[in-house]
């Protein structure tokens, strides 16, 4: 298989090209700009579209345009720019348009800084814009997954006619790893039933999110809700590492899961029974597996680059059965594995004491 | 309620419209939108464009454009019709794309999208209905509201020093080089209406011929928002509005352009083409040739920017990749980089790599003094530290660490350029760790160094570093 050593941010574009994405619309922002740089190089070279839009607002509305034609399209940004895309994402969800939006999350709130954080979790997994909708949210933790989960995001977006989001961070974006370069997808879905392409076959179609009558809009919302329930039932992806016999389950995603993975090994060497549960889809969240693990583990710890966001979903899943602890760093501070090991030890000693 | 004399550009029955009156529009009597719709529908038909047309409705009273036009329809977010239209046109250059917008939509919330679509010369047509008011939301001030005009948010009339002056979009857009055709017309008297019809058709023809961006501003009445009857509205429009919004052609390059001169290129997905393209991205090191790594390397490379610290990491990483190992490379980025120092973390492992950040290296390379001071204490017991003694004066704790001091920069100078000091270090690192054979490294470097003229120097640099350690 063809391999290349590449940055996560570049791997996103490789995955997008392989997935048949034909148009990229974006606005520069650190640490997501490299995604745009790669797109600017590769999309036109393959006869596709790259536009540096006048703002993230404009970029997401361009995505709305191409997505409404049933053509695979994407945009990428970082936190402040992702905030600007919220209205557009709500429109995409309302009009049921498949598209992919990447958020290389940085430190917030406000201008914050360009260092890695995971504090956009709420915005990404709970809707973000107005109205009843969800984004399908995937959290890669390495360059290969930046590529593969981008392809997966396009597939899920098309399957459910819903925007899908890649949530990553500056480390996963900047880090280089070996990537198996994929082949292009073999077929793309036919969206001519609903899309508006400018060809006579689709001239009877309408792309819109407006539903005037309250009963009709309620029906539309219920239809979306049923779709979201189907996604929750069928599309959860997660990874378990040494969870079978673990007393302490650490829940972490993205770059943090990489650090925890190392720390679990360190802890095991000291005889501490720690395991990692890593959500790969943040929405749908791996609620069931966490509920199951709450039957075997004696406590949980959520580690995040935030002051505590995903931990709420862990608590909901654990549902009071066992204690759920939280350890977070933010502002761009990334905990080292020794720091996490100390935290694990403290928590587990707390158990033996009680 | 006005009933159209139905052009085939319209649906014969407005099925998407709620309520019983499925043949009449939702516009108020005397509203300009209805007239403009009719002219667009007729022009689309006359030019034979209807079935290829994508009509983008804005937010405003014309939000329901899709009730009427018998073509492909989009409904866009407030102000974003030009962005949506841009994308539709770019991903199907054969479509005829209409962005239909009110003054609030186009000249307030959507100003940026408007100007930039024009500036890129998008091959679309923008129909701009200037009725000097926000009709849909109940008659608030628009960017085009006249001085003295009362509205829900200018109850005492618009004042220049408080609310600014009415914006003239045609004049503004005409300063841009890209647009092909810009004209302002009015739904006033019949002579105005005839000119409006011609302009609308011309704008669509320019697009159909691939001649670029066309923009027609239509000054029209909003009797409801203006709180006037239709006749008084028309008189005010003609007598007052046209003084501020003079009619005329502001730009007309259509006759000077060849057909399709603004037509953009787009190709749909072609798997074969994508496969060939992606395959070309593969690494120059070629197929994996599995090697045995005596032990995992967790490296930190640090020095000044410009010493090739990051490249050192990339070289080692690619050697590791060719050896079939798990590899990660992570540069310190952001403000840390600004102080003139550079560092990167590199892991080579037989197993999956956890954290890519190397806090406790078993191999540390320092190419400046501050890096030695900063990172020495982090190296694990028994780890290796490689010091470029040309640049760094001090040495490290030889009891705890395997310390290699090598005048890498001096050796590089002897080889011919200070730029290869990092490769001297690489040779030393490979010798000190026995991670790879020198031959394996050399053949990898040959493959990945892009400037072929530099290969010999790099080979020599690597060998000198390698031999320095092995012979000392
Ligand atoms: C983001 C957003 N802000 C505000 C509105 C409310 N809104 C709907 S239409 C409109 C103004 C429309 O005025 P104009 O574009 O002049 O259209 P007209 O109704 O006069 O034809 C406003 C402010 C909205 N729908 N979305
Ligand atoms: S409010 Fe004004 S713009 Fe809206 S339909 Fe009535 S007359 Fe036309
Ligand atoms: Mg208006």
PDB file of C-alpha atoms in Angstrom, chain A residues 101-336:
ATOM      1  CA  UNK A 101     -16.954  20.484   8.469  1.00  0.00           C
ATOM      2  CA  UNK A 102     -13.621  20.236  10.254  1.00  0.00           C
ATOM      3  CA  UNK A 103     -12.886  22.022  13.513  1.00  0.00           C
ATOM      4  CA  UNK A 104      -9.222  22.032  14.567  1.00  0.00           C
ATOM      5  CA  UNK A 105     -10.136  23.276  18.017  1.00  0.00           C
ATOM      6  CA  UNK A 106      -8.017  25.962  19.670  1.00  0.00           C
ATOM      7  CA  UNK A 107      -8.007  27.708  23.025  1.00  0.00           C
ATOM      8  CA  UNK A 108     -11.006  29.894  23.852  1.00  0.00           C
ATOM      9  CA  UNK A 109     -13.213  31.674  24.697  1.00  0.00           C
ATOM     10  CA  UNK A 110     -12.927  34.673  22.411  1.00  0.00           C
ATOM     11  CA  UNK A 111      -9.706  34.919  20.497  1.00  0.00           C
ATOM     12  CA  UNK A 112      -8.084  32.706  23.143  1.00  0.00           C
ATOM     13  CA  UNK A 113      -4.963  31.247  21.645  1.00  0.00           C
ATOM     14  CA  UNK A 114      -3.854  28.808  18.985  1.00  0.00           C
ATOM     15  CA  UNK A 115      -2.921  25.985  21.339  1.00  0.00           C
ATOM     16  CA  UNK A 116      -4.920  22.746  21.564  1.00  0.00           C
ATOM     17  CA  UNK A 117      -8.138  22.603  23.536  1.00  0.00           C
ATOM     18  CA  UNK A 118     -11.300  20.512  23.468  1.00  0.00           C
ATOM     19  CA  UNK A 119     -13.644  23.166  24.743  1.00  0.00           C
ATOM     20  CA  UNK A 120     -15.807  23.154  21.596  1.00  0.00           C
ATOM     21  CA  UNK A 121     -17.224  19.780  22.621  1.00  0.00           C
ATOM     22  CA  UNK A 122     -20.587  21.209  23.659  1.00  0.00           C
ATOM     23  CA  UNK A 123     -20.871  23.279  20.506  1.00  0.00           C
ATOM     24  CA  UNK A 124     -20.046  20.300  18.317  1.00  0.00           C
ATOM     25  CA  UNK A 125     -22.034  17.564  20.027  1.00  0.00           C
ATOM     26  CA  UNK A 126     -25.132  19.390  21.243  1.00  0.00           C
ATOM     27  CA  UNK A 127     -26.108  21.157  18.036  1.00  0.00           C
ATOM     28  CA  UNK A 128     -24.236  24.425  18.179  1.00  0.00           C
ATOM     29  CA  UNK A 129     -26.591  26.529  16.114  1.00  0.00           C
ATOM     30  CA  UNK A 130     -30.306  27.112  16.591  1.00  0.00           C
ATOM     31  CA  UNK A 131     -32.978  24.472  16.491  1.00  0.00           C
ATOM     32  CA  UNK A 132     -33.277  20.733  17.097  1.00  0.00           C
ATOM     33  CA  UNK A 133     -30.351  19.193  15.278  1.00  0.00           C
ATOM     34  CA  UNK A 134     -27.130  17.310  15.791  1.00  0.00           C
ATOM     35  CA  UNK A 135     -23.859  17.038  13.945  1.00  0.00           C
ATOM     36  CA  UNK A 136     -22.363  13.617  13.481  1.00  0.00           C
ATOM     37  CA  UNK A 137     -19.046  14.163  15.268  1.00  0.00           C
ATOM     38  CA  UNK A 138     -15.871  12.150  14.810  1.00  0.00           C
ATOM     39  CA  UNK A 139     -12.683  12.612  16.824  1.00  0.00           C
ATOM     40  CA  UNK A 140      -9.509  11.280  15.190  1.00  0.00           C
ATOM     41  CA  UNK A 141      -6.383  10.924  17.304  1.00  0.00           C
ATOM     42  CA  UNK A 142      -3.718  10.461  14.650  1.00  0.00           C
ATOM     43  CA  UNK A 143      -2.855  11.178  11.041  1.00  0.00           C
ATOM     44  CA  UNK A 144      -4.236   7.923   9.666  1.00  0.00           C
ATOM     45  CA  UNK A 145      -7.572   8.584  11.307  1.00  0.00           C
ATOM     46  CA  UNK A 146      -7.597  12.181  10.093  1.00  0.00           C
ATOM     47  CA  UNK A 147      -7.716  10.600   6.645  1.00  0.00           C
ATOM     48  CA  UNK A 148      -9.944   7.598   7.368  1.00  0.00           C
ATOM     49  CA  UNK A 149     -12.482   9.378   9.560  1.00  0.00           C
ATOM     50  CA  UNK A 150     -12.796  12.152   6.997  1.00  0.00           C
ATOM     51  CA  UNK A 151     -13.824   9.482   4.508  1.00  0.00           C
ATOM     52  CA  UNK A 152     -16.158   8.032   7.108  1.00  0.00           C
ATOM     53  CA  UNK A 153     -17.616  11.487   7.765  1.00  0.00           C
ATOM     54  CA  UNK A 154     -18.522  11.861   4.090  1.00  0.00           C
ATOM     55  CA  UNK A 155     -20.087   8.417   4.072  1.00  0.00           C
ATOM     56  CA  UNK A 156     -22.192   9.078   7.174  1.00  0.00           C
ATOM     57  CA  UNK A 157     -23.136  12.560   6.015  1.00  0.00           C
ATOM     58  CA  UNK A 158     -24.500  11.097   2.779  1.00  0.00           C
ATOM     59  CA  UNK A 159     -26.142   8.128   4.421  1.00  0.00           C
ATOM     60  CA  UNK A 160     -28.135  10.321   6.790  1.00  0.00           C
ATOM     61  CA  UNK A 161     -28.234  13.576   4.824  1.00  0.00           C
ATOM     62  CA  UNK A 162     -26.740  15.454   7.727  1.00  0.00           C
ATOM     63  CA  UNK A 163     -23.590  17.517   8.306  1.00  0.00           C
ATOM     64  CA  UNK A 164     -20.719  15.613   9.880  1.00  0.00           C
ATOM     65  CA  UNK A 165     -17.927  17.194  11.873  1.00  0.00           C
ATOM     66  CA  UNK A 166     -14.316  16.221  12.379  1.00  0.00           C
ATOM     67  CA  UNK A 167     -13.216  17.473  15.795  1.00  0.00           C
ATOM     68  CA  UNK A 168      -9.455  17.558  16.187  1.00  0.00           C
ATOM     69  CA  UNK A 169      -6.832  19.806  17.739  1.00  0.00           C
ATOM     70  CA  UNK A 170      -3.568  21.509  16.865  1.00  0.00           C
ATOM     71  CA  UNK A 171      -1.470  18.537  17.939  1.00  0.00           C
ATOM     72  CA  UNK A 172      -3.340  15.993  15.854  1.00  0.00           C
ATOM     73  CA  UNK A 173      -3.256  18.453  12.964  1.00  0.00           C
ATOM     74  CA  UNK A 174       0.451  19.319  13.197  1.00  0.00           C
ATOM     75  CA  UNK A 175       1.723  15.877  14.083  1.00  0.00           C
ATOM     76  CA  UNK A 176       3.153  13.782  11.268  1.00  0.00           C
ATOM     77  CA  UNK A 177       2.652  10.047  11.140  1.00  0.00           C
ATOM     78  CA  UNK A 178       2.684   7.308   8.560  1.00  0.00           C
ATOM     79  CA  UNK A 179      -0.506   7.280   6.515  1.00  0.00           C
ATOM     80  CA  UNK A 180      -1.651   4.523   4.202  1.00  0.00           C
ATOM     81  CA  UNK A 181      -2.920   6.513   1.262  1.00  0.00           C
ATOM     82  CA  UNK A 182      -6.405   5.285   0.376  1.00  0.00           C
ATOM     83  CA  UNK A 183      -7.890   4.639  -3.031  1.00  0.00           C
ATOM     84  CA  UNK A 184     -10.842   6.656  -4.247  1.00  0.00           C
ATOM     85  CA  UNK A 185     -14.300   5.429  -3.310  1.00  0.00           C
ATOM     86  CA  UNK A 186     -15.908   3.154  -5.863  1.00  0.00           C
ATOM     87  CA  UNK A 187     -19.275   4.819  -6.049  1.00  0.00           C
ATOM     88  CA  UNK A 188     -21.019   7.894  -4.861  1.00  0.00           C
ATOM     89  CA  UNK A 189     -24.652   8.019  -3.839  1.00  0.00           C
ATOM     90  CA  UNK A 190     -27.267   9.293  -6.255  1.00  0.00           C
ATOM     91  CA  UNK A 191     -28.967  12.320  -4.739  1.00  0.00           C
ATOM     92  CA  UNK A 192     -30.974  13.360  -7.769  1.00  0.00           C
ATOM     93  CA  UNK A 193     -34.191  12.695  -5.895  1.00  0.00           C
ATOM     94  CA  UNK A 194     -33.779  15.796  -3.735  1.00  0.00           C
ATOM     95  CA  UNK A 195     -30.774  17.772  -4.964  1.00  0.00           C
ATOM     96  CA  UNK A 196     -30.869  20.866  -7.169  1.00  0.00           C
ATOM     97  CA  UNK A 197     -28.120  20.531  -9.731  1.00  0.00           C
ATOM     98  CA  UNK A 198     -29.003  22.951 -12.492  1.00  0.00           C
ATOM     99  CA  UNK A 199     -29.827  19.991 -14.734  1.00  0.00           C
ATOM    100  CA  UNK A 200     -33.398  19.586 -16.037  1.00  0.00           C
ATOM    101  CA  UNK A 201     -33.934  16.271 -14.133  1.00  0.00           C
ATOM    102  CA  UNK A 202     -33.741  18.045 -10.796  1.00  0.00           C
ATOM    103  CA  UNK A 203     -35.528  21.267 -11.722  1.00  0.00           C
ATOM    104  CA  UNK A 204     -38.569  20.212  -9.696  1.00  0.00           C
ATOM    105  CA  UNK A 205     -36.530  20.009  -6.487  1.00  0.00           C
ATOM    106  CA  UNK A 206     -36.168  22.496  -3.671  1.00  0.00           C
ATOM    107  CA  UNK A 207     -33.378  22.903  -1.128  1.00  0.00           C
ATOM    108  CA  UNK A 208     -34.803  24.746   1.834  1.00  0.00           C
ATOM    109  CA  UNK A 209     -35.096  24.718   5.598  1.00  0.00           C
ATOM    110  CA  UNK A 210     -38.249  26.813   5.852  1.00  0.00           C
ATOM    111  CA  UNK A 211     -41.439  25.075   6.993  1.00  0.00           C
ATOM    112  CA  UNK A 212     -44.106  27.653   7.745  1.00  0.00           C
ATOM    113  CA  UNK A 213     -46.881  25.630   9.283  1.00  0.00           C
ATOM    114  CA  UNK A 214     -46.207  24.685  12.936  1.00  0.00           C
ATOM    115  CA  UNK A 215     -47.589  21.175  12.493  1.00  0.00           C
ATOM    116  CA  UNK A 216     -45.506  20.627   9.399  1.00  0.00           C
ATOM    117  CA  UNK A 217     -42.427  21.930  11.160  1.00  0.00           C
ATOM    118  CA  UNK A 218     -43.131  19.693  14.109  1.00  0.00           C
ATOM    119  CA  UNK A 219     -43.355  16.756  11.715  1.00  0.00           C
ATOM    120  CA  UNK A 220     -40.088  17.809  10.127  1.00  0.00           C
ATOM    121  CA  UNK A 221     -38.415  17.964  13.542  1.00  0.00           C
ATOM    122  CA  UNK A 222     -39.781  14.564  14.471  1.00  0.00           C
ATOM    123  CA  UNK A 223     -38.474  13.161  11.234  1.00  0.00           C
ATOM    124  CA  UNK A 224     -35.035  14.582  12.010  1.00  0.00           C
ATOM    125  CA  UNK A 225     -35.291  13.226  15.530  1.00  0.00           C
ATOM    126  CA  UNK A 226     -36.083   9.746  14.259  1.00  0.00           C
ATOM    127  CA  UNK A 227     -33.048   9.988  12.014  1.00  0.00           C
ATOM    128  CA  UNK A 228     -30.884  11.023  14.949  1.00  0.00           C
ATOM    129  CA  UNK A 229     -32.148   8.076  16.983  1.00  0.00           C
ATOM    130  CA  UNK A 230     -31.228   5.779  14.111  1.00  0.00           C
ATOM    131  CA  UNK A 231     -27.733   7.265  14.038  1.00  0.00           C
ATOM    132  CA  UNK A 232     -27.440   6.774  17.803  1.00  0.00           C
ATOM    133  CA  UNK A 233     -28.467   3.152  17.424  1.00  0.00           C
ATOM    134  CA  UNK A 234     -26.208   2.314  14.497  1.00  0.00           C
ATOM    135  CA  UNK A 235     -23.177   4.506  14.210  1.00  0.00           C
ATOM    136  CA  UNK A 236     -21.396   4.591  17.557  1.00  0.00           C
ATOM    137  CA  UNK A 237     -17.653   4.009  17.211  1.00  0.00           C
ATOM    138  CA  UNK A 238     -15.300   3.655  20.162  1.00  0.00           C
ATOM    139  CA  UNK A 239     -12.131   1.938  21.207  1.00  0.00           C
ATOM    140  CA  UNK A 240     -11.400   0.044  24.412  1.00  0.00           C
ATOM    141  CA  UNK A 241      -7.920  -0.495  25.809  1.00  0.00           C
ATOM    142  CA  UNK A 242      -7.427  -2.795  28.795  1.00  0.00           C
ATOM    143  CA  UNK A 243     -10.923  -2.163  30.088  1.00  0.00           C
ATOM    144  CA  UNK A 244     -11.929  -5.809  30.816  1.00  0.00           C
ATOM    145  CA  UNK A 245     -10.448  -5.983  34.301  1.00  0.00           C
ATOM    146  CA  UNK A 246     -10.074  -2.246  34.934  1.00  0.00           C
ATOM    147  CA  UNK A 247     -11.052  -0.725  38.256  1.00  0.00           C
ATOM    148  CA  UNK A 248     -10.672   2.738  36.841  1.00  0.00           C
ATOM    149  CA  UNK A 249     -11.968   3.546  33.371  1.00  0.00           C
ATOM    150  CA  UNK A 250     -10.482   6.677  31.877  1.00  0.00           C
ATOM    151  CA  UNK A 251     -12.600   8.252  29.172  1.00  0.00           C
ATOM    152  CA  UNK A 252     -10.684  10.449  26.751  1.00  0.00           C
ATOM    153  CA  UNK A 253     -10.769  11.309  23.049  1.00  0.00           C
ATOM    154  CA  UNK A 254      -8.572  12.959  20.445  1.00  0.00           C
ATOM    155  CA  UNK A 255      -5.007  13.778  21.420  1.00  0.00           C
ATOM    156  CA  UNK A 256      -5.790  13.202  25.096  1.00  0.00           C
ATOM    157  CA  UNK A 257      -6.600   9.570  24.375  1.00  0.00           C
ATOM    158  CA  UNK A 258      -3.070   9.179  23.019  1.00  0.00           C
ATOM    159  CA  UNK A 259      -1.591  10.473  26.239  1.00  0.00           C
ATOM    160  CA  UNK A 260      -3.917   8.324  28.325  1.00  0.00           C
ATOM    161  CA  UNK A 261      -2.994   5.282  26.251  1.00  0.00           C
ATOM    162  CA  UNK A 262       0.634   5.776  27.326  1.00  0.00           C
ATOM    163  CA  UNK A 263      -0.394   6.445  30.897  1.00  0.00           C
ATOM    164  CA  UNK A 264      -2.487   3.279  31.095  1.00  0.00           C
ATOM    165  CA  UNK A 265       0.645   1.284  30.245  1.00  0.00           C
ATOM    166  CA  UNK A 266       2.615   3.124  32.917  1.00  0.00           C
ATOM    167  CA  UNK A 267      -0.145   2.525  35.446  1.00  0.00           C
ATOM    168  CA  UNK A 268      -0.392  -1.157  34.609  1.00  0.00           C
ATOM    169  CA  UNK A 269       3.368  -1.499  35.244  1.00  0.00           C
ATOM    170  CA  UNK A 270       2.681  -0.228  38.752  1.00  0.00           C
ATOM    171  CA  UNK A 271      -0.107  -2.717  39.215  1.00  0.00           C
ATOM    172  CA  UNK A 272      -2.907  -0.185  38.837  1.00  0.00           C
ATOM    173  CA  UNK A 273      -5.841  -1.643  36.941  1.00  0.00           C
ATOM    174  CA  UNK A 274      -6.643   1.230  34.619  1.00  0.00           C
ATOM    175  CA  UNK A 275      -8.287   1.055  31.199  1.00  0.00           C
ATOM    176  CA  UNK A 276      -9.093   3.537  28.452  1.00  0.00           C
ATOM    177  CA  UNK A 277     -12.463   4.021  26.800  1.00  0.00           C
ATOM    178  CA  UNK A 278     -12.039   6.264  23.823  1.00  0.00           C
ATOM    179  CA  UNK A 279     -15.092   7.675  22.048  1.00  0.00           C
ATOM    180  CA  UNK A 280     -14.320   7.919  18.336  1.00  0.00           C
ATOM    181  CA  UNK A 281     -17.779   9.228  17.552  1.00  0.00           C
ATOM    182  CA  UNK A 282     -18.460  11.998  20.065  1.00  0.00           C
ATOM    183  CA  UNK A 283     -21.981  12.149  18.755  1.00  0.00           C
ATOM    184  CA  UNK A 284     -23.445   9.591  18.782  1.00  0.00           C
ATOM    185  CA  UNK A 285     -21.750   9.103  22.153  1.00  0.00           C
ATOM    186  CA  UNK A 286     -20.799   5.573  23.298  1.00  0.00           C
ATOM    187  CA  UNK A 287     -23.331   5.638  26.080  1.00  0.00           C
ATOM    188  CA  UNK A 288     -24.108   1.932  26.090  1.00  0.00           C
ATOM    189  CA  UNK A 289     -20.577   0.722  26.464  1.00  0.00           C
ATOM    190  CA  UNK A 290     -19.968   3.161  29.295  1.00  0.00           C
ATOM    191  CA  UNK A 291     -23.127   1.950  31.007  1.00  0.00           C
ATOM    192  CA  UNK A 292     -21.870  -1.620  30.618  1.00  0.00           C
ATOM    193  CA  UNK A 293     -18.436  -0.749  32.008  1.00  0.00           C
ATOM    194  CA  UNK A 294     -20.101   0.962  34.938  1.00  0.00           C
ATOM    195  CA  UNK A 295     -21.150  -2.556  35.937  1.00  0.00           C
ATOM    196  CA  UNK A 296     -17.576  -3.827  36.145  1.00  0.00           C
ATOM    197  CA  UNK A 297     -15.387  -0.827  36.989  1.00  0.00           C
ATOM    198  CA  UNK A 298     -15.469   0.893  40.331  1.00  0.00           C
ATOM    199  CA  UNK A 299     -14.943   4.394  39.039  1.00  0.00           C
ATOM    200  CA  UNK A 300     -14.520   6.602  35.999  1.00  0.00           C
ATOM    201  CA  UNK A 301     -12.314   9.511  35.136  1.00  0.00           C
ATOM    202  CA  UNK A 302     -12.933  11.850  32.220  1.00  0.00           C
ATOM    203  CA  UNK A 303      -9.798  13.635  31.024  1.00  0.00           C
ATOM    204  CA  UNK A 304     -10.303  16.577  28.713  1.00  0.00           C
ATOM    205  CA  UNK A 305      -8.645  19.724  27.478  1.00  0.00           C
ATOM    206  CA  UNK A 306     -11.523  21.738  28.926  1.00  0.00           C
ATOM    207  CA  UNK A 307     -13.049  22.600  32.259  1.00  0.00           C
ATOM    208  CA  UNK A 308     -15.439  19.697  31.897  1.00  0.00           C
ATOM    209  CA  UNK A 309     -17.724  19.059  28.941  1.00  0.00           C
ATOM    210  CA  UNK A 310     -17.653  15.427  27.798  1.00  0.00           C
ATOM    211  CA  UNK A 311     -17.683  14.443  31.472  1.00  0.00           C
ATOM    212  CA  UNK A 312     -21.390  15.335  31.504  1.00  0.00           C
ATOM    213  CA  UNK A 313     -22.078  12.674  28.883  1.00  0.00           C
ATOM    214  CA  UNK A 314     -20.024  10.189  30.865  1.00  0.00           C
ATOM    215  CA  UNK A 315     -22.059  11.008  33.965  1.00  0.00           C
ATOM    216  CA  UNK A 316     -25.300  10.556  32.055  1.00  0.00           C
ATOM    217  CA  UNK A 317     -24.127   7.172  30.803  1.00  0.00           C
ATOM    218  CA  UNK A 318     -22.836   6.002  34.193  1.00  0.00           C
ATOM    219  CA  UNK A 319     -26.099   7.211  35.649  1.00  0.00           C
ATOM    220  CA  UNK A 320     -24.943   7.394  39.254  1.00  0.00           C
ATOM    221  CA  UNK A 321     -23.790   3.781  39.486  1.00  0.00           C
ATOM    222  CA  UNK A 322     -20.179   4.625  40.335  1.00  0.00           C
ATOM    223  CA  UNK A 323     -18.256   7.847  40.891  1.00  0.00           C
ATOM    224  CA  UNK A 324     -17.203   9.859  37.860  1.00  0.00           C
ATOM    225  CA  UNK A 325     -14.135  12.053  38.338  1.00  0.00           C
ATOM    226  CA  UNK A 326     -12.869  14.770  36.111  1.00  0.00           C
ATOM    227  CA  UNK A 327      -9.396  15.989  35.263  1.00  0.00           C
ATOM    228  CA  UNK A 328      -8.996  18.822  32.817  1.00  0.00           C
ATOM    229  CA  UNK A 329      -6.340  21.198  31.599  1.00  0.00           C
ATOM    230  CA  UNK A 330      -7.202  24.090  29.362  1.00  0.00           C
ATOM    231  CA  UNK A 331      -5.924  27.217  27.711  1.00  0.00           C
ATOM    232  CA  UNK A 332      -3.598  25.084  25.638  1.00  0.00           C
ATOM    233  CA  UNK A 333      -1.890  23.328  28.553  1.00  0.00           C
ATOM    234  CA  UNK A 334      -1.566  19.641  27.723  1.00  0.00           C
ATOM    235  CA  UNK A 335      -1.031  17.229  30.598  1.00  0.00           C
ATOM    236  CA  UNK A 336       1.950  14.888  30.419  1.00  0.00           C
TER     237      UNK A 336
END
